[in-house]
Amino acid sequence: MIRFAAGLALMVLTLIIGTWQWFDQASQYQAKKAGLEDAVAKREEGLDLNLRIKKVRAQSMASGDDQKFTIERLLDIGAPGMEWRFVGQPRITGGTRTLYRHTFRIVGPSTFAKSQELMRRLVTLPGFVPYRFCYACGLAPKGTPSDQRMVQIEGYLYVYDPSTLY
């Protein structure tokens, strides 16, 4: 009878310990599964972020190149013809200067063909987004050749910090 009672007690104890271990293993399994899903999501988010950074770098101008004289040389404009101007302060995205946007205006006398060539350059260069083009929208200064009219181009220049976005 004692063997039967000891065997029964051993079976109950085994059942209790086995049930406890089964629930413990199930909770560990769920925790590891959630951890794996989180790691995969972070990896995909990191890959997505890398793709977004590559797109930003391809579609923006590097910081430091956004100087007036550098841009005028890049666009082949400047006095006495068309002139580049920054309008206001740059609009900073977020708390850092990782990505920001200048508003620009190009004003001056030009022929229609040269102004269209300038627009083509603006559209093809990274960072430039012109949103307004006006040909013959004002009076040209005295002494301007008769084939030239006043041109005004406005737009945005997107700039990124290469030391932050690498």
PDB file of C-alpha atoms in Angstrom:
ATOM      1  CA  MET A   1       0.000   0.000   0.000  1.00  0.00           C
ATOM      2  CA  ILE A   2       2.872   2.350   0.759  1.00  0.00           C
ATOM      3  CA  ARG A   3       4.358   1.635  -2.664  1.00  0.00           C
ATOM      4  CA  PHE A   4       1.041   2.483  -4.265  1.00  0.00           C
ATOM      5  CA  ALA A   5       0.800   5.747  -2.286  1.00  0.00           C
ATOM      6  CA  ALA A   6       4.435   6.611  -3.047  1.00  0.00           C
ATOM      7  CA  GLY A   7       3.889   5.831  -6.742  1.00  0.00           C
ATOM      8  CA  LEU A   8       0.716   7.878  -6.814  1.00  0.00           C
ATOM      9  CA  ALA A   9       2.481  10.802  -5.081  1.00  0.00           C
ATOM     10  CA  LEU A  10       5.346  10.512  -7.536  1.00  0.00           C
ATOM     11  CA  MET A  11       2.921  10.572 -10.487  1.00  0.00           C
ATOM     12  CA  VAL A  12       1.079  13.633  -9.103  1.00  0.00           C
ATOM     13  CA  LEU A  13       4.395  15.384  -8.475  1.00  0.00           C
ATOM     14  CA  THR A  14       5.530  14.491 -12.025  1.00  0.00           C
ATOM     15  CA  LEU A  15       2.252  15.791 -13.439  1.00  0.00           C
ATOM     16  CA  ILE A  16       2.575  19.077 -11.525  1.00  0.00           C
ATOM     17  CA  ILE A  17       6.223  19.609 -12.493  1.00  0.00           C
ATOM     18  CA  GLY A  18       5.564  18.572 -16.095  1.00  0.00           C
ATOM     19  CA  THR A  19       2.611  20.967 -16.401  1.00  0.00           C
ATOM     20  CA  TRP A  20       4.655  23.803 -14.870  1.00  0.00           C
ATOM     21  CA  GLN A  21       7.543  23.129 -17.278  1.00  0.00           C
ATOM     22  CA  TRP A  22       5.175  22.908 -20.238  1.00  0.00           C
ATOM     23  CA  PHE A  23       3.721  26.377 -19.470  1.00  0.00           C
ATOM     24  CA  ASP A  24       7.220  27.734 -18.867  1.00  0.00           C
ATOM     25  CA  GLN A  25       8.450  26.385 -22.232  1.00  0.00           C
ATOM     26  CA  ALA A  26       5.345  27.777 -23.965  1.00  0.00           C
ATOM     27  CA  SER A  27       5.963  31.258 -22.524  1.00  0.00           C
ATOM     28  CA  GLN A  28       9.666  31.088 -23.490  1.00  0.00           C
ATOM     29  CA  TYR A  29       8.646  30.031 -26.988  1.00  0.00           C
ATOM     30  CA  GLN A  30       6.263  32.996 -27.274  1.00  0.00           C
ATOM     31  CA  ALA A  31       8.944  35.388 -25.980  1.00  0.00           C
ATOM     32  CA  LYS A  32      11.541  34.108 -28.459  1.00  0.00           C
ATOM     33  CA  LYS A  33       9.004  34.232 -31.293  1.00  0.00           C
ATOM     34  CA  ALA A  34       8.136  37.860 -30.443  1.00  0.00           C
ATOM     35  CA  GLY A  35      11.846  38.714 -30.192  1.00  0.00           C
ATOM     36  CA  LEU A  36      12.506  37.164 -33.603  1.00  0.00           C
ATOM     37  CA  GLU A  37       9.595  39.061 -35.185  1.00  0.00           C
ATOM     38  CA  ASP A  38      10.877  42.299 -33.618  1.00  0.00           C
ATOM     39  CA  ALA A  39      14.418  41.665 -34.901  1.00  0.00           C
ATOM     40  CA  VAL A  40      13.138  40.938 -38.415  1.00  0.00           C
ATOM     41  CA  ALA A  41      10.989  44.098 -38.342  1.00  0.00           C
ATOM     42  CA  LYS A  42      13.968  46.207 -37.189  1.00  0.00           C
ATOM     43  CA  ARG A  43      16.143  44.703 -39.921  1.00  0.00           C
ATOM     44  CA  GLU A  44      13.538  45.494 -42.585  1.00  0.00           C
ATOM     45  CA  GLU A  45      13.133  48.994 -41.155  1.00  0.00           C
ATOM     46  CA  GLY A  46      16.908  49.459 -41.283  1.00  0.00           C
ATOM     47  CA  LEU A  47      17.026  48.294 -44.905  1.00  0.00           C
ATOM     48  CA  ASP A  48      14.124  50.624 -45.696  1.00  0.00           C
ATOM     49  CA  LEU A  49      15.946  53.473 -43.963  1.00  0.00           C
ATOM     50  CA  ASN A  50      19.085  52.757 -46.003  1.00  0.00           C
ATOM     51  CA  LEU A  51      17.024  52.903 -49.200  1.00  0.00           C
ATOM     52  CA  ARG A  52      15.440  56.168 -48.076  1.00  0.00           C
ATOM     53  CA  ILE A  53      18.867  57.630 -47.272  1.00  0.00           C
ATOM     54  CA  LYS A  54      20.113  56.630 -50.732  1.00  0.00           C
ATOM     55  CA  LYS A  55      17.071  58.318 -52.302  1.00  0.00           C
ATOM     56  CA  VAL A  56      17.621  61.466 -50.240  1.00  0.00           C
ATOM     57  CA  ARG A  57      21.270  61.581 -51.277  1.00  0.00           C
ATOM     58  CA  ALA A  58      20.338  61.059 -54.939  1.00  0.00           C
ATOM     59  CA  GLN A  59      17.610  63.718 -54.874  1.00  0.00           C
ATOM     60  CA  SER A  60      19.298  66.374 -52.704  1.00  0.00           C
ATOM     61  CA  MET A  61      22.376  68.543 -52.766  1.00  0.00           C
ATOM     62  CA  ALA A  62      25.142  67.999 -50.230  1.00  0.00           C
ATOM     63  CA  SER A  63      25.503  70.612 -47.520  1.00  0.00           C
ATOM     64  CA  GLY A  64      28.316  73.024 -48.301  1.00  0.00           C
ATOM     65  CA  ASP A  65      27.509  73.039 -52.011  1.00  0.00           C
ATOM     66  CA  ASP A  66      24.502  75.247 -51.298  1.00  0.00           C
ATOM     67  CA  GLN A  67      26.463  78.493 -51.559  1.00  0.00           C
ATOM     68  CA  LYS A  68      25.337  81.303 -53.854  1.00  0.00           C
ATOM     69  CA  PHE A  69      28.459  81.467 -56.017  1.00  0.00           C
ATOM     70  CA  THR A  70      28.765  77.685 -56.272  1.00  0.00           C
ATOM     71  CA  ILE A  71      25.167  77.418 -57.453  1.00  0.00           C
ATOM     72  CA  GLU A  72      25.565  80.307 -59.911  1.00  0.00           C
ATOM     73  CA  ARG A  73      28.589  78.583 -61.436  1.00  0.00           C
ATOM     74  CA  LEU A  74      26.721  75.272 -61.529  1.00  0.00           C
ATOM     75  CA  LEU A  75      23.778  76.859 -63.330  1.00  0.00           C
ATOM     76  CA  ASP A  76      25.988  79.137 -65.456  1.00  0.00           C
ATOM     77  CA  ILE A  77      24.207  82.311 -64.379  1.00  0.00           C
ATOM     78  CA  GLY A  78      25.240  85.482 -62.569  1.00  0.00           C
ATOM     79  CA  ALA A  79      25.654  89.202 -63.033  1.00  0.00           C
ATOM     80  CA  PRO A  80      25.091  91.019 -65.384  1.00  0.00           C
ATOM     81  CA  GLY A  81      22.346  88.589 -66.443  1.00  0.00           C
ATOM     82  CA  MET A  82      20.254  86.408 -64.179  1.00  0.00           C
ATOM     83  CA  GLU A  83      21.004  86.384 -60.475  1.00  0.00           C
ATOM     84  CA  TRP A  84      20.461  83.740 -57.756  1.00  0.00           C
ATOM     85  CA  ARG A  85      18.886  84.741 -54.417  1.00  0.00           C
ATOM     86  CA  PHE A  86      18.001  82.802 -51.296  1.00  0.00           C
ATOM     87  CA  VAL A  87      14.604  83.832 -49.951  1.00  0.00           C
ATOM     88  CA  GLY A  88      14.442  83.726 -46.152  1.00  0.00           C
ATOM     89  CA  GLN A  89      16.029  81.216 -43.816  1.00  0.00           C
ATOM     90  CA  PRO A  90      16.266  77.500 -44.634  1.00  0.00           C
ATOM     91  CA  ARG A  91      13.433  75.342 -43.352  1.00  0.00           C
ATOM     92  CA  ILE A  92      14.958  72.650 -41.152  1.00  0.00           C
ATOM     93  CA  THR A  93      13.279  69.230 -40.935  1.00  0.00           C
ATOM     94  CA  GLY A  94      13.494  67.917 -37.376  1.00  0.00           C
ATOM     95  CA  GLY A  95      15.794  69.239 -34.682  1.00  0.00           C
ATOM     96  CA  THR A  96      19.035  68.799 -36.598  1.00  0.00           C
ATOM     97  CA  ARG A  97      20.300  70.099 -39.922  1.00  0.00           C
ATOM     98  CA  THR A  98      20.276  66.626 -41.433  1.00  0.00           C
ATOM     99  CA  LEU A  99      17.788  67.638 -44.106  1.00  0.00           C
ATOM    100  CA  TYR A 100      16.640  71.157 -44.859  1.00  0.00           C
ATOM    101  CA  ARG A 101      15.085  73.215 -47.624  1.00  0.00           C
ATOM    102  CA  HIS A 102      16.025  76.609 -49.050  1.00  0.00           C
ATOM    103  CA  THR A 103      13.602  78.728 -51.031  1.00  0.00           C
ATOM    104  CA  PHE A 104      15.303  80.364 -53.997  1.00  0.00           C
ATOM    105  CA  ARG A 105      14.541  82.934 -56.645  1.00  0.00           C
ATOM    106  CA  ILE A 106      16.378  83.536 -59.930  1.00  0.00           C
ATOM    107  CA  VAL A 107      15.693  86.929 -61.454  1.00  0.00           C
ATOM    108  CA  GLY A 108      17.156  88.726 -64.430  1.00  0.00           C
ATOM    109  CA  PRO A 109      17.013  89.367 -68.162  1.00  0.00           C
ATOM    110  CA  SER A 110      17.398  86.413 -70.510  1.00  0.00           C
ATOM    111  CA  THR A 111      16.261  85.067 -73.852  1.00  0.00           C
ATOM    112  CA  PHE A 112      13.512  82.485 -73.942  1.00  0.00           C
ATOM    113  CA  ALA A 113      15.896  79.759 -75.144  1.00  0.00           C
ATOM    114  CA  LYS A 114      18.415  80.432 -72.350  1.00  0.00           C
ATOM    115  CA  SER A 115      15.679  80.506 -69.732  1.00  0.00           C
ATOM    116  CA  GLN A 116      14.341  77.156 -70.963  1.00  0.00           C
ATOM    117  CA  GLU A 117      17.866  75.708 -70.872  1.00  0.00           C
ATOM    118  CA  LEU A 118      18.196  76.936 -67.288  1.00  0.00           C
ATOM    119  CA  MET A 119      14.874  75.275 -66.384  1.00  0.00           C
ATOM    120  CA  ARG A 120      16.078  72.017 -67.959  1.00  0.00           C
ATOM    121  CA  ARG A 121      19.251  72.193 -65.841  1.00  0.00           C
ATOM    122  CA  LEU A 122      17.254  72.948 -62.697  1.00  0.00           C
ATOM    123  CA  VAL A 123      14.990  69.953 -63.234  1.00  0.00           C
ATOM    124  CA  THR A 124      17.858  67.533 -63.921  1.00  0.00           C
ATOM    125  CA  LEU A 125      20.182  68.600 -61.077  1.00  0.00           C
ATOM    126  CA  PRO A 126      19.606  66.936 -57.693  1.00  0.00           C
ATOM    127  CA  GLY A 127      17.919  69.043 -55.038  1.00  0.00           C
ATOM    128  CA  PHE A 128      16.275  71.664 -57.237  1.00  0.00           C
ATOM    129  CA  VAL A 129      12.473  71.762 -57.385  1.00  0.00           C
ATOM    130  CA  PRO A 130      11.256  74.804 -59.334  1.00  0.00           C
ATOM    131  CA  TYR A 131       7.599  75.635 -58.793  1.00  0.00           C
ATOM    132  CA  ARG A 132       7.211  78.971 -60.581  1.00  0.00           C
ATOM    133  CA  PHE A 133       8.477  80.189 -63.943  1.00  0.00           C
ATOM    134  CA  CYS A 134       7.614  83.608 -65.339  1.00  0.00           C
ATOM    135  CA  TYR A 135       8.951  84.896 -68.656  1.00  0.00           C
ATOM    136  CA  ALA A 136       8.479  88.591 -69.552  1.00  0.00           C
ATOM    137  CA  CYS A 137       6.845  89.228 -66.206  1.00  0.00           C
ATOM    138  CA  GLY A 138       8.446  92.631 -65.680  1.00  0.00           C
ATOM    139  CA  LEU A 139      10.302  95.385 -67.423  1.00  0.00           C
ATOM    140  CA  ALA A 140      13.920  94.726 -68.271  1.00  0.00           C
ATOM    141  CA  PRO A 141      16.495  97.281 -67.102  1.00  0.00           C
ATOM    142  CA  LYS A 142      17.504 100.028 -69.517  1.00  0.00           C
ATOM    143  CA  GLY A 143      20.195  98.949 -71.927  1.00  0.00           C
ATOM    144  CA  THR A 144      19.008  95.323 -72.076  1.00  0.00           C
ATOM    145  CA  PRO A 145      19.049  93.864 -75.629  1.00  0.00           C
ATOM    146  CA  SER A 146      15.624  93.705 -77.261  1.00  0.00           C
ATOM    147  CA  ASP A 147      15.566  89.890 -77.480  1.00  0.00           C
ATOM    148  CA  GLN A 148      15.862  89.546 -73.694  1.00  0.00           C
ATOM    149  CA  ARG A 149      12.967  89.732 -71.245  1.00  0.00           C
ATOM    150  CA  MET A 150      12.814  89.576 -67.461  1.00  0.00           C
ATOM    151  CA  VAL A 151      12.657  86.026 -66.108  1.00  0.00           C
ATOM    152  CA  GLN A 152      11.701  84.977 -62.620  1.00  0.00           C
ATOM    153  CA  ILE A 153      12.088  81.385 -61.408  1.00  0.00           C
ATOM    154  CA  GLU A 154      11.201  80.326 -57.890  1.00  0.00           C
ATOM    155  CA  GLY A 155      11.585  76.979 -56.208  1.00  0.00           C
ATOM    156  CA  TYR A 156      13.051  74.869 -53.445  1.00  0.00           C
ATOM    157  CA  LEU A 157      16.563  73.552 -52.970  1.00  0.00           C
ATOM    158  CA  TYR A 158      16.740  70.429 -50.794  1.00  0.00           C
ATOM    159  CA  VAL A 159      20.033  69.932 -48.938  1.00  0.00           C
ATOM    160  CA  TYR A 160      21.298  67.078 -46.730  1.00  0.00           C
ATOM    161  CA  ASP A 161      24.230  66.845 -44.348  1.00  0.00           C
ATOM    162  CA  PRO A 162      26.641  64.188 -45.687  1.00  0.00           C
ATOM    163  CA  SER A 163      28.282  63.714 -42.283  1.00  0.00           C
ATOM    164  CA  THR A 164      24.917  62.604 -40.845  1.00  0.00           C
ATOM    165  CA  LEU A 165      23.399  60.711 -43.792  1.00  0.00           C
ATOM    166  CA  TYR A 166      26.035  58.193 -44.844  1.00  0.00           C
TER     167      TYR A 166
END
